[in-house]
Coordinates of C-alpha atoms and ligand atoms in Angstrom, one line a residue:
M1 CA -4.4 17.6 11.6
S2 CA -5.0 16.1 8.6
E3 CA -8.5 15.1 8.2
R4 CA -7.4 12.3 6.1
R5 CA -8.4 8.9 7.5
P6 CA -4.7 6.7 8.0
I7 CA -4.9 3.0 6.3
I8 CA -3.2 0.3 8.0
A9 CA -2.3 -2.4 5.7
A10 CA -0.7 -6.1 6.3
N11 CA 0.8 -7.3 3.4
W12 CA 1.7 -10.9 4.4
K13 CA 3.4 -11.2 1.1
M14 CA 3.7 -15.6 0.1
N15 CA 3.2 -16.3 3.5
K16 CA 0.1 -18.2 5.8
T17 CA -1.9 -20.8 4.7
I18 CA -5.6 -20.6 4.3
E19 CA -5.7 -22.5 8.0
E20 CA -3.1 -20.0 9.5
A21 CA -5.0 -17.1 7.6
G22 CA -8.1 -18.5 9.1
Q23 CA -6.3 -18.5 12.7
F24 CA -4.6 -15.1 12.5
C25 CA -7.9 -13.5 12.0
D26 CA -9.4 -15.4 15.1
A27 CA -6.3 -13.4 16.8
L28 CA -6.4 -10.1 15.7
L29 CA -10.4 -9.3 15.2
P30 CA -11.1 -8.7 18.8
K31 CA -8.1 -6.5 19.3
V32 CA -8.9 -4.0 16.4
A33 CA -12.5 -4.3 16.1
E34 CA -13.6 -1.1 18.0
L35 CA -10.4 0.6 16.7
A36 CA -11.5 0.0 13.4
A37 CA -15.2 0.6 13.5
D38 CA -14.9 4.1 15.3
T39 CA -14.8 6.4 12.7
G40 CA -11.5 8.5 13.6
G41 CA -10.0 5.2 13.3
P42 CA -7.8 3.9 10.7
Q43 CA -9.4 2.3 8.1
V44 CA -7.4 -1.5 8.6
V45 CA -7.1 -3.9 5.8
I46 CA -5.6 -7.1 5.1
C47 CA -3.9 -8.3 1.9
P48 CA -3.5 -12.1 1.9
P49 CA -1.7 -14.3 -0.7
F50 CA -4.5 -14.9 -3.4
L51 CA -5.7 -18.3 -2.2
A52 CA -6.6 -17.6 1.5
L53 CA -8.4 -14.3 -0.1
A54 CA -12.0 -16.0 0.6
T55 CA -11.3 -17.1 3.8
V56 CA -10.1 -13.8 5.1
V57 CA -13.2 -12.6 3.7
A58 CA -15.3 -14.5 5.5
A59 CA -13.6 -13.8 8.6
T60 CA -13.9 -10.4 8.6
K61 CA -17.2 -10.1 6.7
G62 CA -19.7 -7.6 8.4
G63 CA -17.2 -5.9 10.3
P64 CA -14.5 -3.2 10.0
V65 CA -11.8 -4.7 8.4
E66 CA -11.2 -5.0 4.9
V67 CA -9.3 -7.3 2.5
A68 CA -6.6 -6.4 -0.4
A69 CA -5.0 -8.5 -2.9
Q70 CA -1.3 -8.1 -3.4
N71 CA -1.4 -8.0 -7.4
M72 CA -3.7 -7.9 -10.5
H73 CA -3.6 -8.0 -14.2
F74 CA -5.0 -5.0 -15.9
E75 CA -6.8 -6.9 -18.7
P76 CA -10.4 -8.4 -17.5
D77 CA -9.9 -12.2 -18.8
G78 CA -7.6 -13.7 -21.6
A79 CA -4.8 -15.9 -22.3
Y80 CA -2.3 -14.6 -19.0
T81 CA -1.6 -17.7 -17.4
G82 CA -1.2 -17.1 -13.8
E83 CA -2.9 -13.8 -13.6
V84 CA -5.7 -12.5 -11.9
S85 CA -8.2 -9.5 -13.0
A86 CA -9.6 -7.1 -11.1
G87 CA -13.4 -8.3 -11.8
M88 CA -12.1 -11.8 -10.0
L89 CA -10.9 -9.8 -7.2
L90 CA -14.2 -8.4 -6.6
D91 CA -16.0 -11.4 -6.9
A92 CA -13.7 -12.9 -4.1
G93 CA -14.9 -9.7 -1.8
A94 CA -11.8 -7.6 -2.0
L95 CA -12.2 -4.1 -1.9
A96 CA -8.4 -3.0 -2.6
V97 CA -5.2 -4.1 -4.1
V98 CA -1.6 -3.2 -3.6
L99 CA -0.2 -2.5 -7.1
G100 CA 3.6 -2.1 -7.9
H101 CA 5.5 -3.5 -4.8
S102 CA 9.3 -3.2 -4.8
E103 CA 9.0 -7.0 -4.9
R104 CA 6.8 -7.4 -7.9
R105 CA 9.2 -4.2 -9.6
Q106 CA 12.6 -6.2 -8.9
L107 CA 11.8 -10.0 -9.1
F108 CA 9.0 -10.0 -11.7
G109 CA 9.5 -7.3 -13.9
E110 CA 6.3 -4.9 -13.1
T111 CA 6.9 -1.9 -15.0
D112 CA 6.0 1.5 -14.9
E113 CA 3.8 1.0 -18.3
A114 CA 1.9 -1.8 -16.6
L115 CA 1.3 0.2 -13.7
S116 CA -0.1 3.0 -15.9
R117 CA -2.9 0.6 -17.2
K118 CA -3.2 -1.4 -13.5
V119 CA -4.1 1.6 -11.6
P120 CA -7.2 3.0 -13.5
V121 CA -8.4 -0.2 -14.6
A122 CA -8.4 -0.7 -10.4
L123 CA -10.3 2.6 -9.7
D124 CA -12.9 1.4 -12.6
N125 CA -13.9 -1.5 -11.4
G126 CA -14.3 -0.3 -7.6
L127 CA -11.2 -1.5 -6.1
L128 CA -8.8 0.7 -3.8
P129 CA -5.5 1.0 -5.4
I130 CA -2.7 1.2 -3.4
L131 CA 0.7 2.0 -5.5
C132 CA 3.6 1.1 -3.9
V133 CA 6.7 3.7 -4.9
G134 CA 10.2 3.9 -3.5
E135 CA 13.9 4.0 -4.1
S136 CA 16.7 2.0 -4.1
E137 CA 19.6 2.1 -1.5
E138 CA 22.0 3.0 -4.3
E139 CA 19.4 5.8 -5.5
R140 CA 19.2 7.4 -2.5
E141 CA 22.8 7.5 -2.3
R142 CA 23.5 9.3 -5.3
D143 CA 20.6 11.9 -4.7
D144 CA 18.5 10.4 -6.9
T145 CA 15.0 9.4 -4.6
D146 CA 12.8 12.5 -6.0
R147 CA 13.5 11.7 -9.4
V148 CA 12.8 8.0 -9.2
L149 CA 9.5 9.2 -7.1
R150 CA 8.6 11.5 -10.0
R151 CA 9.0 8.9 -12.8
Q152 CA 7.2 6.4 -10.3
I153 CA 4.1 8.4 -9.7
D154 CA 3.8 10.3 -13.4
A155 CA 3.6 7.2 -15.0
G156 CA 1.3 4.9 -12.5
L157 CA -1.0 7.9 -12.4
S158 CA -0.7 9.2 -15.8
R159 CA -4.2 7.6 -16.7
V160 CA -5.9 8.5 -13.7
P161 CA -7.9 12.0 -14.4
D162 CA -7.5 14.4 -11.6
E163 CA -11.2 14.2 -10.4
R164 CA -9.9 10.5 -9.3
L165 CA -6.6 11.2 -8.0
A166 CA -7.4 11.6 -4.5
E167 CA -8.9 7.7 -4.5
V168 CA -5.9 6.4 -4.9
V169 CA -3.8 5.4 -2.0
I170 CA 0.0 5.9 -2.1
A171 CA 3.1 3.6 -0.6
Y172 CA 6.0 5.3 0.2
E173 CA 8.2 1.8 0.5
P174 CA 12.3 3.2 0.2
I175 CA 13.5 -0.4 -1.0
W176 CA 16.6 -0.1 1.6
A177 CA 13.9 -0.7 4.3
I178 CA 12.0 -3.0 3.3
G179 CA 12.1 -6.6 5.2
T180 CA 16.0 -5.2 6.4
G181 CA 14.8 -3.8 9.5
K182 CA 16.4 -0.4 8.5
T183 CA 13.7 1.9 9.2
A184 CA 13.7 5.6 7.5
S185 CA 13.8 8.3 9.8
P186 CA 10.5 9.5 10.6
E187 CA 12.0 12.7 9.0
E188 CA 13.3 11.0 5.9
A189 CA 10.1 9.4 5.3
E190 CA 8.0 12.4 6.2
D191 CA 10.2 14.5 3.7
A192 CA 9.6 11.8 1.1
C193 CA 5.3 12.0 1.5
G194 CA 5.6 15.8 1.2
F195 CA 7.5 15.8 -2.1
I196 CA 4.8 12.8 -3.7
R197 CA 2.2 15.2 -2.0
S198 CA 3.7 18.1 -3.9
L199 CA 4.0 16.1 -7.0
I200 CA -0.2 15.4 -6.8
S201 CA -0.9 18.7 -5.8
A202 CA 0.8 20.0 -8.8
R203 CA -2.0 18.7 -10.9
N204 CA -4.5 19.5 -8.6
E205 CA -4.5 21.1 -5.6
G206 CA -7.1 19.4 -4.3
A207 CA -6.1 16.0 -4.8
G208 CA -2.7 16.5 -3.2
E209 CA -4.4 17.6 0.1
G210 CA -7.2 14.8 0.0
I211 CA -4.5 12.0 -1.0
R212 CA -3.9 9.3 1.5
I213 CA 0.0 8.6 1.6
Q214 CA 1.6 5.7 3.5
Y215 CA 5.1 4.6 4.9
G216 CA 6.3 1.3 4.6
G217 CA 9.6 -0.7 5.6
S218 CA 10.3 -2.3 8.5
V219 CA 7.5 -0.7 10.6
K220 CA 6.9 -2.3 14.3
P221 CA 4.9 -1.4 17.3
A222 CA 8.0 0.5 18.5
N223 CA 8.1 2.6 15.7
A224 CA 4.8 2.9 14.8
A225 CA 3.8 5.9 16.5
D226 CA 6.8 8.4 15.7
L227 CA 6.3 7.6 11.9
L228 CA 2.4 7.5 12.4
G229 CA 2.3 10.7 14.4
R230 CA 3.9 12.8 11.2
E231 CA 1.8 15.2 9.6
E232 CA 2.4 13.3 5.6
I233 CA 2.2 10.4 6.6
D234 CA -1.2 8.9 6.3
G235 CA -0.6 5.2 7.6
A236 CA 1.0 2.5 6.7
L237 CA 1.9 -0.6 4.8
V238 CA 3.7 -3.2 7.2
G239 CA 5.3 -6.8 5.9
G240 CA 6.7 -8.7 8.9
A241 CA 5.5 -7.3 11.8
S242 CA 1.8 -8.2 10.0
L243 CA 2.1 -11.2 10.2
D244 CA 1.7 -11.4 14.0
P245 CA -1.5 -10.2 15.1
D246 CA -0.2 -8.6 18.3
D247 CA 2.4 -6.7 16.4
F248 CA 0.0 -5.7 13.8
A249 CA -2.6 -4.8 16.3
A250 CA -0.3 -2.2 18.1
I251 CA 0.4 -0.8 15.3
V252 CA -3.4 0.0 14.3
A253 CA -3.5 1.3 17.9
A254 CA -0.8 3.5 17.0
A255 CA -2.6 5.5 14.2
G256 CA -5.9 5.6 16.4
Ligands
PEP18 C1 6.4 -4.7 2.4 O1 6.3 -5.4 2.3 O2 5.7 -3.8 1.9 C2 7.2 -3.9 3.7 C3 7.3 -2.7 4.1 O3 8.0 -5.0 4.6 P1 8.4 -4.8 6.0 O4 7.8 -4.2 7.0 O5 8.5 -6.5 6.2 O6 9.8 -3.9 5.5

C-alpha cells in the first residue's frame, strides 16, 4: 500500500455561475467533511471557473476541502489580456492550479514550452501544480502513448529542480477518455501512471516514489473504486461527474 495521499479534484471547466458554485458547496461539504478531514482520507480539491473562486474559497474556509484554479499565466503581471497570475490566484485563496489540461492544449494553443515555465512558477509561489498529460486516440492507436507522455513530462517538469519534483501532481488524462464516457481500463490507466512514475524515478528515485499521479477521463461513481484501488493511481481528476455533489462525494468516498 503506497503512502501517497490520494487527491481527488473536481474540474468544473466552464460550468457553474457564482450562485450555483455556492449551492454546490452547501450540498457537498457535509458529505465529504469527515472523509477529507480524516488523516487517512483523500485530499479534496474543487477547481471552479475564476469568477467563482472567491465564493468557493469562502464556502470551504476552515474546512478540509481546498480550491484550485484551472489555468494561470507564468508572468507575475503585465500586458496579458485575459490572463491571471499565480499571485492573483493566491490572493483569491487558491491552493492549487491545474496546468496543461488537454482542452487548453487542444483548443487554446497551450504549449509544452509555456508549461515548462508555468509549473515552476506555481511551485515558487506556493501553489500546488496539477500538470495534465495524455495521448489522443490516434496516438494510442499508433502505439505512441509512451513517446507523447515522455515529451509532455520532460517538458512540463524541465525547469523543476529534482528536489521539488515530488511536490507536483501529475494528472494522466487520455484525451479519448475525457468527456466521452469511454474510461481507460484500470490496467491501461495503471500502466500509463506506472510509466509516468518511471520517468520521474529516472530523474530522482525518491521523487518517483513520492509524486502523486491521478487518473482522469470519465471517472464516475461506478468505476472510481476500481481505478482508485490501483497501486499506481493516486487519485482522480474528475470533469463531468464533479458537477453533481452526490456523484463527486461518491468518488471521494471511493478513495477514502
Ligand atoms: C477532465 O475534465 O479533466 C475530465 C477528466 O473530464 P471527464 O471526467 O468529464 O472525462
